[in-house]
mmCIF file of C-alpha atoms and ligand atoms in Angstrom:
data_model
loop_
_atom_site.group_PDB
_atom_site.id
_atom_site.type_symbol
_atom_site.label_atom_id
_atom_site.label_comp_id
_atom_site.label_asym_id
_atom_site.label_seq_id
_atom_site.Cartn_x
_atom_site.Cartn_y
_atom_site.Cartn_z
ATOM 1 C CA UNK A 1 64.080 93.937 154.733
ATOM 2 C CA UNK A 2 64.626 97.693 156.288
ATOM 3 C CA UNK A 3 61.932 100.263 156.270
ATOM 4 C CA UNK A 4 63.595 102.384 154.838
ATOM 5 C CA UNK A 5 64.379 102.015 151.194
ATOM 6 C CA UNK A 6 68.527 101.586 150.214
ATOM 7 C CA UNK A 7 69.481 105.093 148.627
ATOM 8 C CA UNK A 8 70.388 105.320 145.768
ATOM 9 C CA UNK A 9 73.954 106.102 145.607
ATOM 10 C CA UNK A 10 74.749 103.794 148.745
ATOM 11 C CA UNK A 11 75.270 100.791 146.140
ATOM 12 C CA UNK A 12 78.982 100.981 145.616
ATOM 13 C CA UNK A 13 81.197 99.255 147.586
ATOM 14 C CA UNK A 14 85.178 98.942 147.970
ATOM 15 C CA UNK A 15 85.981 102.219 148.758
ATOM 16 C CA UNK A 16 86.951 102.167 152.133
ATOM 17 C CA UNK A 17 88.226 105.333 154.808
ATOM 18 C CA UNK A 18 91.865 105.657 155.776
ATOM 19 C CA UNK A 19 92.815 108.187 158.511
ATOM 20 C CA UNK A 20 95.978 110.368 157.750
ATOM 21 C CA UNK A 21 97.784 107.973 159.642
ATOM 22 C CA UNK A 22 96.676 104.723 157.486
ATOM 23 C CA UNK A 23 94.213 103.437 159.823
ATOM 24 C CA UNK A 24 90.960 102.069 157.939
ATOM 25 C CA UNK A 25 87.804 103.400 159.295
ATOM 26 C CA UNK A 26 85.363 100.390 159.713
ATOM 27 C CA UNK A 27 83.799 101.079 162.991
ATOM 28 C CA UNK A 28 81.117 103.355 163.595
ATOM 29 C CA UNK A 29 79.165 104.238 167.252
ATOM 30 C CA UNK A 30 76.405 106.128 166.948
ATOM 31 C CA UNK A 31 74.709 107.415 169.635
ATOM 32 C CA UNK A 32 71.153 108.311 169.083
ATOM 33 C CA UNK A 33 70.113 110.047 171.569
ATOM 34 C CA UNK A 34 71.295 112.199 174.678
ATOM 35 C CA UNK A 35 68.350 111.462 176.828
ATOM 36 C CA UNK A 36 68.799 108.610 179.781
ATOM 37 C CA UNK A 37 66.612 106.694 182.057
ATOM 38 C CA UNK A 38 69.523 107.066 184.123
ATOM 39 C CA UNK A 39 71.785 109.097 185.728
ATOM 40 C CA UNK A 40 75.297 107.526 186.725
ATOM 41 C CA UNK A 41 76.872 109.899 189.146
ATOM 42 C CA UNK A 42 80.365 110.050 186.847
ATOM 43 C CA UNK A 43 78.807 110.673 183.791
ATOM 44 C CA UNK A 44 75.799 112.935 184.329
ATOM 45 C CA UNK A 45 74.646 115.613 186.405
ATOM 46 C CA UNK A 46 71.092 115.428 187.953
ATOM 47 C CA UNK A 47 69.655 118.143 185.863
ATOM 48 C CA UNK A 48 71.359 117.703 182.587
ATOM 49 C CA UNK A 49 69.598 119.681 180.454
ATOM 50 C CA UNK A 50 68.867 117.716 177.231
ATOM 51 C CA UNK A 51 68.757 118.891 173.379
ATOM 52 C CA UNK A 52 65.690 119.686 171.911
ATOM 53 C CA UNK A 53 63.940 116.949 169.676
ATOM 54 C CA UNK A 54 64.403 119.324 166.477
ATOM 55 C CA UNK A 55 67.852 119.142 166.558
ATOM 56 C CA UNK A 56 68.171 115.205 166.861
ATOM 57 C CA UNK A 57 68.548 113.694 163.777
ATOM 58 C CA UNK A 58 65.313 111.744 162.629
ATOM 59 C CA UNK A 59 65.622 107.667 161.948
ATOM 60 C CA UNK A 60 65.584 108.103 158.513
ATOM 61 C CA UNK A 61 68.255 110.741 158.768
ATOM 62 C CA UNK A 62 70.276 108.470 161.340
ATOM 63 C CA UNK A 63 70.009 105.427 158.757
ATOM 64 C CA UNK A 64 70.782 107.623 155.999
ATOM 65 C CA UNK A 65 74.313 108.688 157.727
ATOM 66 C CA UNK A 66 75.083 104.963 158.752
ATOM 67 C CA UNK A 67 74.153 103.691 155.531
ATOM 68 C CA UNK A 68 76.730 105.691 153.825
ATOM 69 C CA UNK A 69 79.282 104.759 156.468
ATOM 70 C CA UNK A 70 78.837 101.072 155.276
ATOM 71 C CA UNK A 71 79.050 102.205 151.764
ATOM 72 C CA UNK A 72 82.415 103.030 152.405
ATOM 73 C CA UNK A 73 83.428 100.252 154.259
ATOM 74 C CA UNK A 74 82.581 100.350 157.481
ATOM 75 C CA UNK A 75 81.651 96.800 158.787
ATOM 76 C CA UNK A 76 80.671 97.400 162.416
ATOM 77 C CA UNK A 77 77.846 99.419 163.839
ATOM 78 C CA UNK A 78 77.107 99.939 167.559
ATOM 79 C CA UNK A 79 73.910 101.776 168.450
ATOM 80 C CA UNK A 80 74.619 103.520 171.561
ATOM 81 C CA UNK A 81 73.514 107.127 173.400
ATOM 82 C CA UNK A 82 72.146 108.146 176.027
ATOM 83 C CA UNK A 83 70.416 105.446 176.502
ATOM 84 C CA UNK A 84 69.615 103.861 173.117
ATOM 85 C CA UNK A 85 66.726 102.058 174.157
ATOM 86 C CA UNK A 86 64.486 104.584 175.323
ATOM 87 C CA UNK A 87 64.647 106.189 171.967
ATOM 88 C CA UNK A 88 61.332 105.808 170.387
ATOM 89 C CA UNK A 89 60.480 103.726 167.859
ATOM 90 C CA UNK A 90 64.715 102.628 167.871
ATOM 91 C CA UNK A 91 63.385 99.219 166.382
ATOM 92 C CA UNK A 92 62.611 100.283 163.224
ATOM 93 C CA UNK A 93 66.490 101.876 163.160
ATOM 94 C CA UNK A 94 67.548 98.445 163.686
ATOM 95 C CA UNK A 95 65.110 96.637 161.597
ATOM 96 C CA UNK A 96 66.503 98.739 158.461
ATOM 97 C CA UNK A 97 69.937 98.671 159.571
ATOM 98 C CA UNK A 98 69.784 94.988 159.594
ATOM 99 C CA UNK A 99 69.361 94.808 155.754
ATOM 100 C CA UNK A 100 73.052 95.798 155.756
ATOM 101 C CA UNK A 101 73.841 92.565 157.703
ATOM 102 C CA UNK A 102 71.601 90.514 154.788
ATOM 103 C CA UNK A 103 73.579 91.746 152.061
ATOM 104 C CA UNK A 104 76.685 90.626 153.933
ATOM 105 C CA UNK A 105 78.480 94.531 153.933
ATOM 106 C CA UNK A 106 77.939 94.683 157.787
ATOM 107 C CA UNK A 107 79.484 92.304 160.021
ATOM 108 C CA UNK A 108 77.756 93.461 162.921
ATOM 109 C CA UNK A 109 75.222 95.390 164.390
ATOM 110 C CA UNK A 110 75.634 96.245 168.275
ATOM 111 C CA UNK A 111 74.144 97.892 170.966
ATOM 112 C CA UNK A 112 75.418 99.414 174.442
ATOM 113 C CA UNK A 113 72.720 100.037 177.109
ATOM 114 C CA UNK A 114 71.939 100.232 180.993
ATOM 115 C CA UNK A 115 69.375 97.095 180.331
ATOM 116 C CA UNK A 116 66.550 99.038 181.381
ATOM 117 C CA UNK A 117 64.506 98.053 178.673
ATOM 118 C CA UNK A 118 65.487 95.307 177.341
ATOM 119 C CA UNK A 119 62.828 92.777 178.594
ATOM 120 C CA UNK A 120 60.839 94.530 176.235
ATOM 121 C CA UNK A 121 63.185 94.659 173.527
ATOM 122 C CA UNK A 122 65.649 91.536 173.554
ATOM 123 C CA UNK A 123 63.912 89.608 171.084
ATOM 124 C CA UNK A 124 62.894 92.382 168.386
ATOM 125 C CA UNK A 125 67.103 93.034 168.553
ATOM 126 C CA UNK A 126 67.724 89.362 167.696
ATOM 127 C CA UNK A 127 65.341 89.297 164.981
ATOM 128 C CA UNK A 128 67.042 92.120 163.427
ATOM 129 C CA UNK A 129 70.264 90.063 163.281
ATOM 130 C CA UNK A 130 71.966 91.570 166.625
ATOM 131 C CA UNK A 131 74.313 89.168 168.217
ATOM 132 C CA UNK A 132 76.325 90.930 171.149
ATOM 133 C CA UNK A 133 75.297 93.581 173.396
ATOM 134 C CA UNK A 134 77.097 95.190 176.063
ATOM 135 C CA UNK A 135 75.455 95.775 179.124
ATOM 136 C CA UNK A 136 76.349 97.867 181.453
ATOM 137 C CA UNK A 137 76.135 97.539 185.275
ATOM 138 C CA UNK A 138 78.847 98.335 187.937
ATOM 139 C CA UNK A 139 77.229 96.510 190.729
ATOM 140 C CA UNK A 140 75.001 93.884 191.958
ATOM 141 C CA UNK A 141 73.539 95.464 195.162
ATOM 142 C CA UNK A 142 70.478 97.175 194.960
ATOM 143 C CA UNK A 143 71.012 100.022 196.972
ATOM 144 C CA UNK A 144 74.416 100.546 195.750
ATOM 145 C CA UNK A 145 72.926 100.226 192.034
ATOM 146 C CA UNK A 146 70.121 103.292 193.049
ATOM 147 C CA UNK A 147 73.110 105.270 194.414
ATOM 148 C CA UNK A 148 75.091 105.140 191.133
ATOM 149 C CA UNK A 149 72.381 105.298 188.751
ATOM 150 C CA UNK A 150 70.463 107.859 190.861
ATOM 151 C CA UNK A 151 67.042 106.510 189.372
ATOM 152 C CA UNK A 152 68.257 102.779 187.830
ATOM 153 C CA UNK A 153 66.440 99.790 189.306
ATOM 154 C CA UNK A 154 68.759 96.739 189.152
ATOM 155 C CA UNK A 155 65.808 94.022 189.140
ATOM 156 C CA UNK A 156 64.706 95.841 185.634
ATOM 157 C CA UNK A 157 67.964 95.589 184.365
ATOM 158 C CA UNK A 158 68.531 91.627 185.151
ATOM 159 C CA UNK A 159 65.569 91.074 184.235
ATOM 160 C CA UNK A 160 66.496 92.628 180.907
ATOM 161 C CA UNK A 161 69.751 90.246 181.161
ATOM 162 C CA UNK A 162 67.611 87.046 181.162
ATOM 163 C CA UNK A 163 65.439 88.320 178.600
ATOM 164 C CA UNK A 164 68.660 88.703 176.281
ATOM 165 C CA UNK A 165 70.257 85.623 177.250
ATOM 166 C CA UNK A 166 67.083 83.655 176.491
ATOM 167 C CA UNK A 167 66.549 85.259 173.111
ATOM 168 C CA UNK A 168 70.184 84.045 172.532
ATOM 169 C CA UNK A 169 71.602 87.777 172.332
ATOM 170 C CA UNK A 170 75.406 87.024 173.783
ATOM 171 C CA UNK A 171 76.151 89.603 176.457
ATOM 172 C CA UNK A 172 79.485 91.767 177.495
ATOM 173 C CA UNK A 173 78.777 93.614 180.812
ATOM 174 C CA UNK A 174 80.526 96.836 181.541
ATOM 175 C CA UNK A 175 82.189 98.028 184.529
ATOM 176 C CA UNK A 176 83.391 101.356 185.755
ATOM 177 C CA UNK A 177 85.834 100.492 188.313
ATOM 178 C CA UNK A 178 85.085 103.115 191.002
ATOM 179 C CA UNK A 179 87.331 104.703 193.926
ATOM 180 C CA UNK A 180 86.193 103.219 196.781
ATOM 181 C CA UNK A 181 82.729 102.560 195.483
ATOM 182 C CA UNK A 182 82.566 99.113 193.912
ATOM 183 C CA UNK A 183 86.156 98.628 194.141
ATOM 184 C CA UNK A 184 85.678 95.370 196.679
ATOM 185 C CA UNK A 185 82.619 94.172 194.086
ATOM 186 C CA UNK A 186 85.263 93.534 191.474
ATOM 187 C CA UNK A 187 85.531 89.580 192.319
ATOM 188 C CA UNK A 188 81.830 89.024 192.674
ATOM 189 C CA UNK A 189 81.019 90.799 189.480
ATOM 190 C CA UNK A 190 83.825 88.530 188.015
ATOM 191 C CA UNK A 191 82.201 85.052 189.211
ATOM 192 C CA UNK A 192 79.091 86.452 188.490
ATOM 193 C CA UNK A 193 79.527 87.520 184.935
ATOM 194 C CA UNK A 194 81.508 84.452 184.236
ATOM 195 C CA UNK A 195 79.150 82.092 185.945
ATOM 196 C CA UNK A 196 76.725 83.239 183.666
ATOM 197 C CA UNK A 197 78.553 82.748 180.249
ATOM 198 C CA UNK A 198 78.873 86.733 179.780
ATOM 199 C CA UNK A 199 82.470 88.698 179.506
ATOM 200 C CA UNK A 200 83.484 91.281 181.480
ATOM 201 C CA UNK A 201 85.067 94.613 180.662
ATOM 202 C CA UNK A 202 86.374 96.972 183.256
ATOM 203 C CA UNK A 203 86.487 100.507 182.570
ATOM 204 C CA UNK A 204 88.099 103.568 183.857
ATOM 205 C CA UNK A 205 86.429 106.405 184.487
ATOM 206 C CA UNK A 206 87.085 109.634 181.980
ATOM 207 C CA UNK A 207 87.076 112.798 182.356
ATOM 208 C CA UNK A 208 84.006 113.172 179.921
ATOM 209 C CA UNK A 209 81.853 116.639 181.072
ATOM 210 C CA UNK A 210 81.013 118.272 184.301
ATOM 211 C CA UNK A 211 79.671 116.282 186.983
ATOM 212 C CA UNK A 212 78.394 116.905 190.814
ATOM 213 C CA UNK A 213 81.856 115.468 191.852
ATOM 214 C CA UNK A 214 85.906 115.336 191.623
ATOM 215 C CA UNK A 215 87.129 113.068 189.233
ATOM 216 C CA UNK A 216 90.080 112.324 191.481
ATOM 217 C CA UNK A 217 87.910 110.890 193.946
ATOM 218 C CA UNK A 218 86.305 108.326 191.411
ATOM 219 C CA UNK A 219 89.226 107.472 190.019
ATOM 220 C CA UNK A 220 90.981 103.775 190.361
ATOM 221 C CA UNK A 221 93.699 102.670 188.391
ATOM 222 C CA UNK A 222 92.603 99.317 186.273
ATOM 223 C CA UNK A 223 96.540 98.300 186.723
ATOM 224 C CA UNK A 224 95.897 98.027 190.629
ATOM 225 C CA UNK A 225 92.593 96.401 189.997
ATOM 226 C CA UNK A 226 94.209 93.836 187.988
ATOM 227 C CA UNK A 227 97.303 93.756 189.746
ATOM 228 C CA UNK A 228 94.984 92.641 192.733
ATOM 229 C CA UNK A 229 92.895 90.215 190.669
ATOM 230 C CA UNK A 230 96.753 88.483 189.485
ATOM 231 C CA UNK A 231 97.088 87.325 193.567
ATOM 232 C CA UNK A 232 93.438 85.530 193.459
ATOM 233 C CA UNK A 233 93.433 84.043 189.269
ATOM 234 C CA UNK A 234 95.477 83.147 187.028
ATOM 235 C CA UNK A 235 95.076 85.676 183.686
ATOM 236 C CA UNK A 236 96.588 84.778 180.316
ATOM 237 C CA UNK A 237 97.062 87.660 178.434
ATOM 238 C CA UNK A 238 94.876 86.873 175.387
ATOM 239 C CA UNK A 239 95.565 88.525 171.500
ATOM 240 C CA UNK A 240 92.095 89.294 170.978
ATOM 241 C CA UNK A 241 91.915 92.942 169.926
ATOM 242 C CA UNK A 242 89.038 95.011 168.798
ATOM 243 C CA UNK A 243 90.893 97.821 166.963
ATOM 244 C CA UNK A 244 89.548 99.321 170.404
ATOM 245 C CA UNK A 245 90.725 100.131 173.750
ATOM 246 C CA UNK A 246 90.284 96.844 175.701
ATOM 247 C CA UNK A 247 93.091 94.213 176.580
ATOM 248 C CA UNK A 248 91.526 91.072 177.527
ATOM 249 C CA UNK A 249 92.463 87.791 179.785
ATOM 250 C CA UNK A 250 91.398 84.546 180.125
ATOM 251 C CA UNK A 251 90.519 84.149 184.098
ATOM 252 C CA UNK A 252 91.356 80.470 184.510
ATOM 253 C CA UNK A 253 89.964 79.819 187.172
ATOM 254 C CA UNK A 254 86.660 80.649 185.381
ATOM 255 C CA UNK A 255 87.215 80.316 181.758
ATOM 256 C CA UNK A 256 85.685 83.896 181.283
ATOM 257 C CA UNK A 257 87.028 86.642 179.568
ATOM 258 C CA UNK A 258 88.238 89.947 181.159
ATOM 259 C CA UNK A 259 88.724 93.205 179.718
ATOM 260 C CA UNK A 260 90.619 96.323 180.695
ATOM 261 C CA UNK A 261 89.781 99.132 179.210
ATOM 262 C CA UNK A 262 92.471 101.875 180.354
ATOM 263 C CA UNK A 263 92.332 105.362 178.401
ATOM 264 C CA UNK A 264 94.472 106.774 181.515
ATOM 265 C CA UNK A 265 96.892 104.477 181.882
ATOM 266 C CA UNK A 266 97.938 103.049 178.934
ATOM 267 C CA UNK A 267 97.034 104.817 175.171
ATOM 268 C CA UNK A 268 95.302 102.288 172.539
ATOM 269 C CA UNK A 269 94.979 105.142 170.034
ATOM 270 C CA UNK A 270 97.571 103.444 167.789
ATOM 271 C CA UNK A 271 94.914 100.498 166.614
ATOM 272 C CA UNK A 272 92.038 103.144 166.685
ATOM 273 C CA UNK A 273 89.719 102.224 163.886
ATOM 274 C CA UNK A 274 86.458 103.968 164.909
ATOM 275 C CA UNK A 275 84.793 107.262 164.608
ATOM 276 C CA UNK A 276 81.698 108.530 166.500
ATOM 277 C CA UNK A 277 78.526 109.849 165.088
ATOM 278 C CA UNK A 278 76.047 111.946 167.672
ATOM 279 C CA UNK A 279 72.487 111.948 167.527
ATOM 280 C CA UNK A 280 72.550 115.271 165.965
ATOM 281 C CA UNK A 281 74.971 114.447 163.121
ATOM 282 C CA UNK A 282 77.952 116.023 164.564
ATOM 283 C CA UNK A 283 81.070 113.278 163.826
ATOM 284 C CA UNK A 284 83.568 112.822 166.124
ATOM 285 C CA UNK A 285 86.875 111.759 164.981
ATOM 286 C CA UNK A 286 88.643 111.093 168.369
ATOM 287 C CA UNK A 287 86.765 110.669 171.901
ATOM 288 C CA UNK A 288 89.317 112.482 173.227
ATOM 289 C CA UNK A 289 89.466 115.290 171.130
ATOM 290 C CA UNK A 290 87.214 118.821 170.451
ATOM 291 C CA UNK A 291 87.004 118.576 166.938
ATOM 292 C CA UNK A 292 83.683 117.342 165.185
ATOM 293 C CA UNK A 293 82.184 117.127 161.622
ATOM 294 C CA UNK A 294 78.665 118.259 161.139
ATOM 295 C CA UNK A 295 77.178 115.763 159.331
ATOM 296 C CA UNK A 296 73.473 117.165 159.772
ATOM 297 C CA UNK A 297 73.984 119.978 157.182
ATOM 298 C CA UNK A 298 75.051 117.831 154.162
ATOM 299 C CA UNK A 299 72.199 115.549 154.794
ATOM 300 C CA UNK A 300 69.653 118.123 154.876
ATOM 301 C CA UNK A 301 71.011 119.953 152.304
ATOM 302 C CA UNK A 302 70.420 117.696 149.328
ATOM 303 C CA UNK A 303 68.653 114.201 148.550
ATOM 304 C CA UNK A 304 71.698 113.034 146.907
ATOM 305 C CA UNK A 305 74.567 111.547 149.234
ATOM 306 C CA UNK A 306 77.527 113.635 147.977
ATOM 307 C CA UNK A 307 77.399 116.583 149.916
ATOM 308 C CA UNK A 308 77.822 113.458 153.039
ATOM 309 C CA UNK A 309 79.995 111.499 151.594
ATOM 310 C CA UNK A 310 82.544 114.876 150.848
ATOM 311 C CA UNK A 311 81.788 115.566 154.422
ATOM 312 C CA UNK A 312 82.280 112.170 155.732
ATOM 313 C CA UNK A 313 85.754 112.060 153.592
ATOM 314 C CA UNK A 314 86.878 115.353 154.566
ATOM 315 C CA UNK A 315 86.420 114.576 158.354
ATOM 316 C CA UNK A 316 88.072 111.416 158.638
ATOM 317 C CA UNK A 317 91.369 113.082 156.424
ATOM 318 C CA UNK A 318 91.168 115.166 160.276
ATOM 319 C CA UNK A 319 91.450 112.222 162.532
ATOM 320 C CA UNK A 320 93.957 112.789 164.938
ATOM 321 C CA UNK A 321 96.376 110.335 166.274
ATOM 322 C CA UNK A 322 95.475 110.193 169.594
ATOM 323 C CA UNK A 323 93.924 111.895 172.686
ATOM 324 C CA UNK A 324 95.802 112.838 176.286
ATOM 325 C CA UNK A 325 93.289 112.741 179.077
ATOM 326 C CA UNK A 326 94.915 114.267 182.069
ATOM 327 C CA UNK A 327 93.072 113.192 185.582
ATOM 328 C CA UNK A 328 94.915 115.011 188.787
ATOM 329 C CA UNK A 329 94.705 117.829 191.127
ATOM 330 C CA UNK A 330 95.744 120.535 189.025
ATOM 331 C CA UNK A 331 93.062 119.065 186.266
ATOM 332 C CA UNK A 332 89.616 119.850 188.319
ATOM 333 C CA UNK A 333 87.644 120.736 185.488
ATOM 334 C CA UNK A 334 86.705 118.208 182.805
ATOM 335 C CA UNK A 335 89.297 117.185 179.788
ATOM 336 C CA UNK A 336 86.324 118.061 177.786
ATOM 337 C CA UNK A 337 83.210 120.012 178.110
ATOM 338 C CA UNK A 338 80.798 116.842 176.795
ATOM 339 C CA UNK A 339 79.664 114.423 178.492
ATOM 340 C CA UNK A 340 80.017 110.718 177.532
ATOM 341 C CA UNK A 341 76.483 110.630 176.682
ATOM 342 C CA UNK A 342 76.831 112.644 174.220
ATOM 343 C CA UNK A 343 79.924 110.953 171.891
ATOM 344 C CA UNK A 344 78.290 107.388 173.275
ATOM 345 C CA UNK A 345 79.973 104.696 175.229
HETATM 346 N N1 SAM B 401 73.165 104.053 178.318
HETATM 347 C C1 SAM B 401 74.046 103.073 177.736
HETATM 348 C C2 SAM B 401 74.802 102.335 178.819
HETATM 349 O O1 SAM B 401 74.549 102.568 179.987
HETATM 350 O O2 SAM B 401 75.625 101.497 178.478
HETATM 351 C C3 SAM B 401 75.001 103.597 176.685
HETATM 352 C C4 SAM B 401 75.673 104.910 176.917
HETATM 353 S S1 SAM B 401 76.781 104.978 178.312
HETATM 354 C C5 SAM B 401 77.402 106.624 178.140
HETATM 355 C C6 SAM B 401 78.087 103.922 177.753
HETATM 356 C C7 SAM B 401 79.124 103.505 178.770
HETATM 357 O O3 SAM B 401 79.886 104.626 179.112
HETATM 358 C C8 SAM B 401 78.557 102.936 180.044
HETATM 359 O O4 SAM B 401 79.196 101.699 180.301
HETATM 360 C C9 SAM B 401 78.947 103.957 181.073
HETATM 361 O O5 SAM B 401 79.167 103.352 182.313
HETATM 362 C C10 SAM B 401 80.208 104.520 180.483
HETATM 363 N N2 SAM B 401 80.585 105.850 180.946
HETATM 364 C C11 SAM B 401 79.818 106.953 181.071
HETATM 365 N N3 SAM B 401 80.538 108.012 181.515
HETATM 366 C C12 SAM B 401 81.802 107.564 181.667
HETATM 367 C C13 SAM B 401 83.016 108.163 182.086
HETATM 368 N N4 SAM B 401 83.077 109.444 182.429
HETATM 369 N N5 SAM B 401 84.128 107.382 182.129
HETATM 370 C C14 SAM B 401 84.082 106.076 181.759
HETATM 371 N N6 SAM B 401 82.971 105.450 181.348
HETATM 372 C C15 SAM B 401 81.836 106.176 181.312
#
């Protein structure tokens, strides 16, 4: 059972969210926090500056939003941020979120994190009914690692891996495939992943916020990555499909699985069924796009969910088809003033 009790009006069910263009809402990311123990040279600056606590929403507020998204029909939740994990007292998020997975309305509850802390918190996650997690890491050197991450200490972070494969947590790592950077890591990140039983997604960098860089000079195409992978494995295009952005292959050679996850190359908004909540209550409709939902009022204006649920109705009737990031020379500045922490991975 959750800690917090199941509001009141959150008890009717079969009346799910379709999008202007008939796409059915049942995927929500919600990112509850901006804050990091990291600071990945593409998607943060050194001195970010971060929000103050009084705007975040509060657990109860966060579990409030989500709880309403399941009420009308979402069926997957991934808790994501920032850096998720550092939150405090994010277990008891996930311990009442979980009583959505007991009365069968939620398929899944999901995380995304660095794997900082996750020694410490791979087994409460499984006891709250968490299956999957993606963890992300985009290499396996040490140095390398402290040079992306600016502060990230890759022994931590595998240490959280073994913690979450022992407590039985199945685990997707995440790539960015990076210019010159971890470009020629690709294949040992592949037998490594794969050796240990965990998929791997690669990811192209977006042009998500101002960082101490070019994009251009981060930038590698996933179609050369895997064009270059195609002369060492055999991949067999596989149908699984997430209603998200990634395009995965069997490697044969391993038997893993191996995602591509292409926003600049190739345009997955067709099967988008996912909107994005931020950890203060502003929805996001589109990654891609400006245009956000403030969810924070309704829910502080009133005890009753209507003034949300009218706002959560009224913002997905705005979801746009699609997004076009642009990444060249004449594009220096960021497609859009957030950063990815922000939205959530
Ligand atoms: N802290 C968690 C983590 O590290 O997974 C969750 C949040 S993080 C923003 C989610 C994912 O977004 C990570 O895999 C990260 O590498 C990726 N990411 C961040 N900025 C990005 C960008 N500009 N382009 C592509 N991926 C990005």
């Amino acid at each position: 059972m959750g800690a917090f009790p199941a509001h009141p009006e959150n008890s009717e069910t079969g009346r799910s969210l379709l999008d202007p263009f008939g796409r059915g809402i049942t995927y929500l990311r919600v990112s509850v926090t901006d804050r990091c123990d990291f600071r990945c040279v593409y998607c943060m600056s050194e001195d970010m500056a971060f929000l103050p606590k009084r705007d975040l929403l509060t657990l109860e507020e966060l579990d409030r939003i989500c709880s309403a998204f399941v009420d009308r029909g979402v069926r997957k939740l991934r808790i994501t941020g920032g850096e998720p994990l550092v939150r405090r007292d994010i277990m008891t998020l996930f311990g009442s979120l979980s009583r959505h997975l007991d009365s069968g309305a939620l398929d899944e509850l999901t995380v995304t994190t660095n794997g900082s802390q996750l020694a410490r918190h791979a087994r409460d996650l499984a006891a709250c009914g968490v299956k999957r997690i993606n963890v992300s890491i985009d290499t396996l050197d040490a140095d390398k690692f402290r040079r992306i991450t600016r502060w990230g200490d890759l022994t931590k972070v595998l240490q959280g891996l073994d913690a979450a494969q022992n407590a039985g947590l199945k685990v997707k790592i995440n790539t960015v495939a990076l210019k010159g950077v971890n470009e020629d890591e690709i294949v040992s990140l592949l037998e490594w992943a794969h050796g240990r039983g965990m998929d791997l997604t690669l990811i192209e960098v977006m042009p998500l916020g101002e960082i101490d860089g070019q994009r251009i000079d981060q930038f590698l195409p996933l179609s050369l990555v895997r064009a270059r992978l195609a002369e060492r494995y055999r991949l067999e295009d596989l149908a699984d499909r997430t209603g998200g952005p990634a395009r995965y292959v069997r490697v044969k050679e391993t038997s893993g699985r191996l995602g591509f996850i292409t926003p600049m190359t190739h345009n997955f908004c067709e099967s988008c069924n996912r909107v994005r909540l931020t950890c203060t209550g502003q929805l996001f409709m589109c990654l891609g796009q400006e245009d956000a939902a403030d969810l924070r009022a309704p829910v502080r204006a009133s005890e009753s969910n209507e003034l949300l649920e009218r706002a959560i109705v009224d913002a997905i009737a705005r979801k746009p088809k699609g997004h076009d990031f642009i990444i060249d020379r004449r594009h220096a500045r960021p497609a859009l003033s957030r950063h990815m922490s922000v939205t959530g991975g």
